[in-house]
């Protein structure tokens, strides 16, 4: 009985070790905090996917931006919902007061993604200090402090161009 238990224990350990050695689908590595944003890089099967910038701080978490080396940029908002659902988001950037409306898509259970952002949005975004968002269909209004988007932008540029 002891041999059988020992054999099962060894077999279980080997299976566990092999399972742990299998690569995960996507790997995220935190680079650091820059301008009030936590910057990370994402690889999938060893290939660069994108760089992420997440807002940090009390009552300020949840806003994310994604930057791919193909030039695609996305605004990602927190929000639960059914995959594939679409909601309109009204974004106002402060202090300029410029207003943008996006059809957001629920691409994961807890995140809404914008379509690819145009330069007009990102130009204003990187000069802004605050982002106000409204999701009228969900009766949600929220504001995010943008810290220093210029500093974040410089680090994101380095992340995307060098993939580190």
Short mmCIF file of C-alpha atoms in Angstrom, two decimals:
data_model
loop_
_atom_site.label_atom_id
_atom_site.label_comp_id
_atom_site.label_asym_id
_atom_site.label_seq_id
_atom_site.Cartn_x
_atom_site.Cartn_y
_atom_site.Cartn_z
CA UNK A 1 0.00 0.00 0.00
CA UNK A 2 2.87 2.38 0.80
CA UNK A 3 4.52 1.66 -2.59
CA UNK A 4 1.27 2.34 -4.42
CA UNK A 5 0.77 5.64 -2.53
CA UNK A 6 4.38 6.63 -3.17
CA UNK A 7 4.00 5.74 -6.87
CA UNK A 8 0.86 7.86 -7.14
CA UNK A 9 2.58 10.71 -5.33
CA UNK A 10 5.56 10.61 -7.72
CA UNK A 11 3.27 10.34 -10.75
CA UNK A 12 1.16 13.24 -9.48
CA UNK A 13 4.28 15.34 -8.92
CA UNK A 14 5.51 14.63 -12.46
CA UNK A 15 2.16 15.55 -14.00
CA UNK A 16 2.06 18.72 -11.89
CA UNK A 17 5.59 19.68 -12.92
CA UNK A 18 4.82 19.10 -16.59
CA UNK A 19 1.63 21.13 -16.35
CA UNK A 20 3.46 23.98 -14.64
CA UNK A 21 6.13 23.98 -17.34
CA UNK A 22 3.58 24.42 -20.14
CA UNK A 23 3.64 28.00 -21.42
CA UNK A 24 0.65 30.22 -20.71
CA UNK A 25 -1.20 31.70 -23.69
CA UNK A 26 -0.26 35.31 -22.94
CA UNK A 27 2.38 36.58 -20.57
CA UNK A 28 2.29 40.05 -19.05
CA UNK A 29 5.39 41.65 -17.58
CA UNK A 30 5.18 44.85 -15.55
CA UNK A 31 7.77 47.41 -16.61
CA UNK A 32 7.12 50.07 -13.97
CA UNK A 33 5.13 53.17 -13.08
CA UNK A 34 5.50 56.27 -15.24
CA UNK A 35 3.47 59.46 -14.97
CA UNK A 36 0.91 57.82 -12.69
CA UNK A 37 0.38 54.86 -15.03
CA UNK A 38 1.51 51.25 -14.58
CA UNK A 39 3.13 50.12 -17.82
CA UNK A 40 3.19 46.44 -18.86
CA UNK A 41 4.20 44.49 -21.95
CA UNK A 42 2.27 41.48 -23.25
CA UNK A 43 3.70 38.58 -25.26
CA UNK A 44 1.80 35.61 -26.67
CA UNK A 45 3.84 32.49 -27.45
CA UNK A 46 7.00 34.60 -27.41
CA UNK A 47 5.62 37.19 -29.84
CA UNK A 48 5.05 40.84 -28.86
CA UNK A 49 1.32 41.67 -28.71
CA UNK A 50 1.03 45.13 -27.15
CA UNK A 51 1.97 47.47 -24.33
CA UNK A 52 -0.60 48.39 -21.69
CA UNK A 53 -0.96 51.50 -19.55
CA UNK A 54 -3.23 51.23 -16.49
CA UNK A 55 -4.33 54.09 -14.24
CA UNK A 56 -3.36 53.62 -10.61
CA UNK A 57 -4.24 55.14 -7.27
CA UNK A 58 -7.21 55.19 -4.93
CA UNK A 59 -10.54 55.43 -6.77
CA UNK A 60 -8.66 55.73 -10.08
CA UNK A 61 -8.11 52.13 -11.12
CA UNK A 62 -9.62 50.49 -14.16
CA UNK A 63 -8.85 52.73 -17.13
CA UNK A 64 -6.47 51.02 -19.55
CA UNK A 65 -4.94 51.88 -22.88
CA UNK A 66 -3.47 49.34 -25.28
CA UNK A 67 -0.74 50.20 -27.80
CA UNK A 68 0.26 47.70 -30.50
CA UNK A 69 3.32 47.92 -32.73
CA UNK A 70 0.90 47.96 -35.68
CA UNK A 71 -0.10 51.46 -34.53
CA UNK A 72 -3.46 50.36 -33.15
CA UNK A 73 -4.48 52.03 -29.91
CA UNK A 74 -7.52 51.17 -27.82
CA UNK A 75 -9.18 52.70 -24.78
CA UNK A 76 -10.36 49.97 -22.40
CA UNK A 77 -12.90 50.67 -19.68
CA UNK A 78 -13.90 48.58 -16.68
CA UNK A 79 -17.38 47.11 -16.92
CA UNK A 80 -18.98 43.71 -16.63
CA UNK A 81 -21.21 42.33 -19.31
CA UNK A 82 -21.91 39.62 -21.83
CA UNK A 83 -19.21 38.98 -24.42
CA UNK A 84 -20.06 40.65 -27.70
CA UNK A 85 -22.35 43.27 -26.13
CA UNK A 86 -21.97 46.82 -27.42
CA UNK A 87 -22.49 50.08 -25.57
CA UNK A 88 -21.98 53.69 -26.49
CA UNK A 89 -19.45 55.58 -24.38
CA UNK A 90 -19.25 59.34 -24.21
CA UNK A 91 -15.73 60.49 -23.33
CA UNK A 92 -14.94 64.08 -22.30
CA UNK A 93 -11.28 65.06 -21.92
CA UNK A 94 -10.43 67.84 -19.48
CA UNK A 95 -9.45 70.64 -19.42
CA UNK A 96 -10.19 71.00 -23.18
CA UNK A 97 -13.77 69.77 -22.88
CA UNK A 98 -13.41 67.86 -26.16
CA UNK A 99 -16.05 65.16 -26.46
CA UNK A 100 -15.76 61.82 -28.24
CA UNK A 101 -18.35 59.06 -28.67
CA UNK A 102 -17.32 55.45 -29.20
CA UNK A 103 -19.18 52.20 -29.74
CA UNK A 104 -17.52 50.04 -27.08
CA UNK A 105 -17.45 46.24 -27.39
CA UNK A 106 -17.47 43.81 -24.46
CA UNK A 107 -14.37 41.77 -25.38
CA UNK A 108 -13.94 40.13 -21.96
CA UNK A 109 -16.27 39.59 -19.00
CA UNK A 110 -14.94 42.68 -17.19
CA UNK A 111 -13.69 45.07 -19.92
CA UNK A 112 -15.15 47.22 -22.71
CA UNK A 113 -12.89 48.01 -25.67
CA UNK A 114 -13.05 51.00 -27.99
CA UNK A 115 -12.57 50.70 -31.72
CA UNK A 116 -9.09 51.65 -32.94
CA UNK A 117 -8.43 55.19 -31.74
CA UNK A 118 -7.74 57.90 -34.27
CA UNK A 119 -4.91 60.41 -33.88
CA UNK A 120 -7.42 63.17 -33.12
CA UNK A 121 -8.37 61.42 -29.87
CA UNK A 122 -4.86 60.50 -28.76
CA UNK A 123 -3.51 63.99 -29.53
CA UNK A 124 -6.07 65.51 -27.15
CA UNK A 125 -5.73 62.63 -24.66
CA UNK A 126 -1.98 63.18 -24.18
CA UNK A 127 -2.62 66.86 -23.37
CA UNK A 128 -5.39 66.09 -20.85
CA UNK A 129 -5.43 65.74 -17.08
CA UNK A 130 -8.80 64.08 -16.59
CA UNK A 131 -11.11 61.75 -18.51
CA UNK A 132 -14.85 61.67 -17.81
CA UNK A 133 -16.78 58.71 -19.19
CA UNK A 134 -20.50 58.07 -19.43
CA UNK A 135 -22.10 54.79 -20.41
CA UNK A 136 -25.75 55.91 -20.71
CA UNK A 137 -27.20 52.41 -21.31
CA UNK A 138 -25.55 51.21 -18.09
CA UNK A 139 -26.30 54.41 -16.15
CA UNK A 140 -22.58 54.75 -15.36
CA UNK A 141 -20.60 57.97 -14.99
CA UNK A 142 -16.97 57.89 -13.88
CA UNK A 143 -13.91 60.13 -13.91
CA UNK A 144 -10.25 59.17 -14.14
CA UNK A 145 -7.22 61.26 -13.19
CA UNK A 146 -4.76 60.92 -16.09
CA UNK A 147 -1.64 61.84 -14.11
CA UNK A 148 1.05 62.83 -16.59
CA UNK A 149 0.09 61.27 -19.94
CA UNK A 150 3.17 62.83 -21.59
CA UNK A 151 5.51 60.80 -19.35
CA UNK A 152 3.37 57.70 -19.89
CA UNK A 153 3.44 58.28 -23.65
CA UNK A 154 7.24 58.50 -23.75
CA UNK A 155 7.56 55.16 -21.94
CA UNK A 156 4.88 53.55 -24.10
CA UNK A 157 6.76 54.70 -27.23
CA UNK A 158 9.87 52.95 -25.91
CA UNK A 159 7.89 49.83 -25.02
CA UNK A 160 6.28 49.57 -28.46
CA UNK A 161 9.41 50.37 -30.46
CA UNK A 162 11.83 48.15 -28.54
CA UNK A 163 9.31 45.60 -27.18
CA UNK A 164 10.72 46.09 -23.67
#
